[in-house]
Amino acid sequence: MLHAEITGWGKCVPPAVLSNEDLATFMDTTDEWITSRTGIRERRVCHCNFSDMAIVSARRALAAADLDPSELDLILLGSLTNDSYCPNTASLIADSLGARNAAAIDINSACTGFLYGLHIGTNLIRTGAHKKVLVIGGEFISHYMNWARRDVAVLFGDACGAVVIEASEEPVGLIAAKIGCEADAKYAIQITNLGSAYSRLSEEILYVGWNFEGQEVFKRAVKSMALACADVLDQAGMTTDDVKLVVPHQANKRILDSLAKRVGIEESRVFVNVHKYGNTSAGTIPVALTEALEEDRIEPGDIILSASFGAGLTWGAGLIRWGERVAPLRQSDADLPPCDQTALEILAPQIERYNEHAKAET
Ligand code: UT7
């Protein structure tokens, strides 16, 4: 039987840092509120295109696997903040990488985009249809943020990550997965005026509107991720004792604590970086996985449990058995173009626009 080993990994976090104190300069919030309710201290703001972040993380993952882009036969991109919808953004990335033999697919399942992509890519390798797949997850969510909404704007950040998965005879990679969707709660997270629904034809798209039922999402997130974790452990005939590290979606430290409690795993075995980046949606898991490797938290053969949830409300969990190699084969020198602005300077035109719009509405 074929398996899909993770052979390369990489992340790209843009350099401009937006702290809680920065947010408090233009909205009615405090570092104390954000830190105590979410654990987030700062997040990053992208100064270039989303695809630039995706390409840098992809180049780093390809170098770690020592793979030439022309060897890829599929690129799966999990994101809802693509540069372009036609052509799809996975094809922009394929062209820039020189992945001339790869099919290119965008996946939009919001925060679960990476886990959904890993599941799809793994199963396409298992069937023999594909052999070398690049799975990318990331978001340029600051672009779609409503900067007049303090209950949403403080939670998110920009970042991207990627992994390479390759066919292997060894029983490694994603050994069990469970994905699903609580579609009855689809409007609990909604960007209200994006899309081609007929009802939106007259809407103003200069200002992005959000529906966001934080507490509802919180409750459903913990419940669905915990059930999915139990499911994948059951599928693999394992218990939490077998799990070396949990690498979950990073949305809120309180959600991670509740998940750990519900699954029955102590906090020291849960990887957390939400304080540095906030919720980067589809970017959280590949960035966290890369940082867990950089920090020597993963050893050969380790069992990693991952779980995610997001708009849809999509959810999922995956159990990964790591292979023999935990160090990159090569380093890439790919990087973003230099950034000469602070995060507040990058965001200034959007903040002004949203504040004016909010004032006009009241
Ligand atoms: O990846 C999926 C994305 N979705 C999520 O991650 C959402 C999951 N949900 C959450 O993380 C939490 O529900 C939140 C962090 C969004 C909110 O935390 P909470 O403890 O559920 O707070 P709350 O919604 O009950 O709000 C409490 C108060 C409200 O004021 P009143 O009505 O009690 O006077 C809010 O208006 O906090 C107020 N508030 C704020 N205050 C200062 C809301 N946002 C802010 C803010 N700064 N940024």
Coordinates of C-alpha atoms in Angstrom, one line a residue, residues 17-285:
V17 CA 4.2 43.3 13.2
L18 CA 0.9 44.6 14.4
S19 CA 0.8 44.5 18.2
N20 CA -2.2 44.7 20.5
E21 CA -1.1 48.2 21.5
D22 CA -1.0 49.2 17.8
L23 CA -4.7 48.1 17.5
A24 CA -5.6 50.1 20.5
T25 CA -4.4 53.3 18.7
F26 CA -7.4 53.2 16.3
M27 CA -10.0 51.0 17.9
D28 CA -11.7 50.7 21.3
T29 CA -9.7 47.7 22.6
T30 CA -6.9 46.9 25.0
D31 CA -3.9 44.6 25.2
E32 CA -5.5 43.2 28.4
W33 CA -8.8 42.3 26.7
I34 CA -7.1 40.7 23.7
T35 CA -4.5 38.8 25.7
S36 CA -6.9 37.5 28.3
R37 CA -9.7 36.5 25.8
T38 CA -7.5 35.1 23.1
G39 CA -3.8 34.7 24.1
I40 CA -2.9 36.8 21.1
R41 CA -0.2 39.4 21.6
E42 CA 0.7 40.4 18.0
R43 CA 0.1 39.3 14.4
R44 CA 1.7 40.0 11.0
V45 CA 0.5 42.2 8.2
C46 CA 1.4 41.3 4.6
H47 CA 2.9 44.1 2.5
C48 CA 2.8 42.2 -0.8
N49 CA 0.6 39.7 -2.6
F50 CA -0.7 36.6 -1.0
S51 CA 0.9 34.5 -3.8
D52 CA 4.3 36.0 -2.8
M53 CA 4.0 34.5 0.7
A54 CA 2.7 31.2 -0.8
I55 CA 5.6 31.0 -3.3
V56 CA 8.3 31.7 -0.6
S57 CA 6.8 29.0 1.7
A58 CA 6.6 26.6 -1.3
R59 CA 10.2 27.3 -2.2
R60 CA 11.3 26.6 1.3
A61 CA 9.3 23.4 1.5
L62 CA 10.7 22.2 -1.9
A63 CA 14.3 22.9 -0.7
A64 CA 13.7 21.0 2.5
A65 CA 12.6 18.0 0.4
D66 CA 15.4 18.7 -2.1
L67 CA 12.8 18.6 -4.9
D68 CA 12.9 20.4 -8.2
P69 CA 9.5 22.1 -8.9
S70 CA 9.2 20.3 -12.2
E71 CA 8.9 17.0 -10.3
L72 CA 5.7 18.1 -8.7
D73 CA 2.5 16.6 -10.2
L74 CA 0.0 18.5 -8.1
I75 CA -0.3 21.8 -6.2
L76 CA -3.2 22.2 -3.7
L77 CA -3.7 25.6 -2.3
G78 CA -5.9 26.1 0.8
S79 CA -6.9 29.8 1.1
L80 CA -9.9 32.1 0.8
T81 CA -7.8 35.3 0.2
N82 CA -6.4 34.4 -3.2
D83 CA -4.8 37.0 -5.5
S84 CA -7.0 36.0 -8.3
Y85 CA -10.0 33.6 -8.9
C86 CA -9.6 33.4 -12.7
P87 CA -6.9 32.2 -13.2
N88 CA -6.9 30.4 -10.0
T89 CA -4.0 31.3 -7.6
A90 CA -2.6 27.8 -7.5
S91 CA -1.8 28.3 -11.2
L92 CA 0.0 31.6 -10.5
I93 CA 2.1 29.7 -8.0
A94 CA 2.8 26.8 -10.4
D95 CA 4.0 29.2 -13.0
S96 CA 6.2 31.2 -10.7
L97 CA 7.8 28.0 -9.2
G98 CA 8.3 26.5 -12.7
A99 CA 6.1 23.5 -11.7
R100 CA 5.3 22.8 -15.4
N101 CA 4.1 19.2 -14.8
A102 CA 1.7 20.0 -11.9
A103 CA -2.0 20.3 -11.9
A104 CA -3.1 23.3 -9.8
I105 CA -6.2 23.4 -7.6
D106 CA -7.5 26.1 -5.2
I107 CA -9.4 24.8 -2.1
N108 CA -11.6 27.1 -0.2
S109 CA -12.6 25.7 3.1
A110 CA -11.3 28.7 5.1
C111 CA -9.2 27.8 8.2
T112 CA -9.4 24.0 7.4
G113 CA -7.9 24.6 3.9
F114 CA -4.5 23.1 4.7
L115 CA -5.9 20.0 6.6
Y116 CA -8.5 19.4 3.8
G117 CA -5.7 19.7 1.2
L118 CA -3.4 17.3 3.1
H119 CA -6.2 14.8 3.3
I120 CA -7.0 15.2 -0.5
G121 CA -3.3 15.1 -1.5
T122 CA -2.6 12.1 0.7
N123 CA -5.5 10.1 -0.8
L124 CA -4.6 11.0 -4.3
I125 CA -1.1 9.6 -3.6
R126 CA -2.6 6.5 -2.0
T127 CA -4.5 5.7 -5.2
G128 CA -1.4 6.1 -7.3
A129 CA -2.9 9.1 -9.2
H130 CA -0.2 11.5 -8.0
K131 CA 3.3 11.0 -6.6
K132 CA 4.7 14.4 -5.5
V133 CA 2.2 17.0 -4.2
L134 CA 2.7 20.4 -2.7
V135 CA 0.1 21.4 -0.2
I136 CA 0.0 25.1 0.7
G137 CA -2.2 26.8 3.3
G138 CA -2.2 30.5 4.1
E139 CA -4.1 33.8 4.2
F140 CA -3.9 37.5 3.5
I141 CA -6.8 38.1 5.8
S142 CA -5.8 41.7 6.6
H143 CA -7.0 42.5 3.1
Y144 CA -10.5 41.3 3.8
M145 CA -10.7 42.7 7.3
N146 CA -13.3 45.1 8.5
W147 CA -11.1 47.4 10.6
A148 CA -14.1 49.0 12.3
R149 CA -15.1 45.6 13.9
R150 CA -13.0 45.1 17.1
D151 CA -14.6 41.7 17.8
V152 CA -13.1 40.3 14.5
A153 CA -10.1 42.5 13.6
V154 CA -8.1 41.7 16.7
L155 CA -8.2 37.9 16.0
F156 CA -6.5 37.5 12.6
G157 CA -3.1 37.8 10.9
D158 CA -1.3 37.0 7.7
A159 CA 1.0 34.1 7.0
C160 CA 1.5 31.0 4.8
G161 CA 3.0 27.6 5.1
A162 CA 3.6 24.6 2.8
V163 CA 4.5 20.9 2.9
V164 CA 5.7 18.5 0.2
I165 CA 4.2 15.0 0.4
E166 CA 5.7 12.1 -1.6
A167 CA 4.7 8.5 -2.3
S168 CA 6.3 6.1 0.1
E169 CA 6.1 2.4 0.9
E170 CA 6.5 3.2 4.6
P171 CA 3.4 3.7 6.8
V172 CA 4.1 7.4 7.4
G173 CA 2.4 10.7 6.7
L174 CA -1.3 11.3 7.3
I175 CA -2.3 7.8 8.6
A176 CA -5.8 8.8 9.6
A177 CA -8.1 11.7 8.9
K178 CA -11.7 12.8 9.5
I179 CA -13.1 15.9 7.9
G180 CA -16.6 17.3 8.0
C181 CA -18.8 20.4 8.0
E182 CA -21.5 21.7 10.3
A183 CA -23.3 23.4 7.4
D184 CA -26.3 24.4 9.5
A185 CA -24.0 27.0 11.2
K186 CA -22.6 28.2 7.9
Y187 CA -23.4 31.9 8.6
A188 CA -21.7 31.9 12.1
I189 CA -18.6 33.1 10.2
Q190 CA -19.5 35.0 7.0
I191 CA -17.9 37.6 4.8
T192 CA -21.3 39.0 3.8
N193 CA -20.7 40.8 0.6
L194 CA -18.2 38.7 -1.3
G195 CA -19.4 36.3 -4.0
S196 CA -21.7 36.2 -7.0
A197 CA -25.0 35.3 -5.3
Y198 CA -27.8 37.2 -7.1
S199 CA -28.8 38.9 -3.9
R200 CA -25.4 40.7 -3.7
L201 CA -25.6 42.3 -7.1
S202 CA -26.3 45.8 -5.7
E203 CA -24.0 45.6 -2.7
E204 CA -21.0 47.8 -2.1
I205 CA -17.8 45.6 -2.2
L206 CA -15.4 48.4 -1.2
Y207 CA -16.3 47.6 2.4
V208 CA -16.2 44.1 3.6
G209 CA -18.9 43.0 6.0
W210 CA -18.6 40.2 8.5
N211 CA -21.1 38.1 10.4
F212 CA -19.2 36.6 13.3
E213 CA -20.8 34.7 16.2
G214 CA -17.6 34.2 18.3
Q215 CA -19.2 32.2 21.2
E216 CA -21.1 29.9 18.9
V217 CA -18.0 29.2 16.9
F218 CA -15.9 28.7 20.0
K219 CA -18.3 26.0 21.4
R220 CA -18.7 24.2 18.1
A221 CA -14.9 24.4 17.4
V222 CA -14.0 22.6 20.7
K223 CA -16.7 20.0 20.2
S224 CA -16.1 19.2 16.6
M225 CA -12.3 19.1 16.9
A226 CA -12.5 16.9 20.0
L227 CA -14.8 14.4 18.3
A228 CA -12.6 14.4 15.1
C229 CA -9.5 13.8 17.3
A230 CA -11.2 10.8 19.0
D231 CA -12.2 9.5 15.6
V232 CA -8.7 9.5 14.1
L233 CA -7.2 8.0 17.2
D234 CA -9.8 5.3 17.0
Q235 CA -9.2 4.7 13.3
A236 CA -5.5 4.2 14.0
G237 CA -6.1 2.0 17.1
M238 CA -4.2 4.5 19.2
T239 CA -4.8 6.5 22.4
T240 CA -3.6 10.0 23.5
D241 CA -0.7 8.2 25.1
D242 CA 0.7 7.5 21.6
V243 CA 0.6 11.2 20.7
K244 CA 3.9 13.1 21.0
L245 CA 2.6 16.5 20.0
V246 CA -0.7 18.2 19.1
V247 CA -0.3 20.7 16.3
P248 CA -3.8 22.3 16.1
H249 CA -5.3 25.3 14.3
Q250 CA -4.3 28.4 16.2
A251 CA -7.4 30.6 16.7
N252 CA -7.5 31.3 20.4
K253 CA -5.4 30.0 23.3
R254 CA -8.6 29.4 25.3
I255 CA -9.9 27.1 22.5
L256 CA -6.6 25.2 22.5
D257 CA -6.8 24.8 26.3
S258 CA -10.4 23.6 26.1
L259 CA -9.5 21.1 23.3
A260 CA -6.6 19.7 25.3
K261 CA -8.8 19.2 28.3
R262 CA -11.5 17.6 26.3
V263 CA -9.2 15.3 24.4
G264 CA -7.3 14.5 27.6
I265 CA -3.8 15.8 26.7
E266 CA -1.8 18.0 28.9
E267 CA -1.0 21.5 27.7
S268 CA 2.8 20.8 27.5
R269 CA 2.1 18.5 24.5
V270 CA 0.1 21.1 22.6
F271 CA 2.1 23.3 20.2
V272 CA 1.1 27.0 20.6
N273 CA 2.2 30.0 18.6
V274 CA -1.1 32.0 18.4
H275 CA 0.5 34.6 20.6
K276 CA 2.9 35.6 17.8
Y277 CA 0.7 35.4 14.7
G278 CA -3.0 35.4 15.8
N279 CA -5.3 33.3 13.6
T280 CA -3.8 33.0 10.1
S281 CA -6.6 30.7 9.0
A282 CA -5.4 28.0 6.6
G283 CA -1.8 29.1 7.4
T284 CA -1.8 28.1 11.1
I285 CA -1.1 24.4 10.8

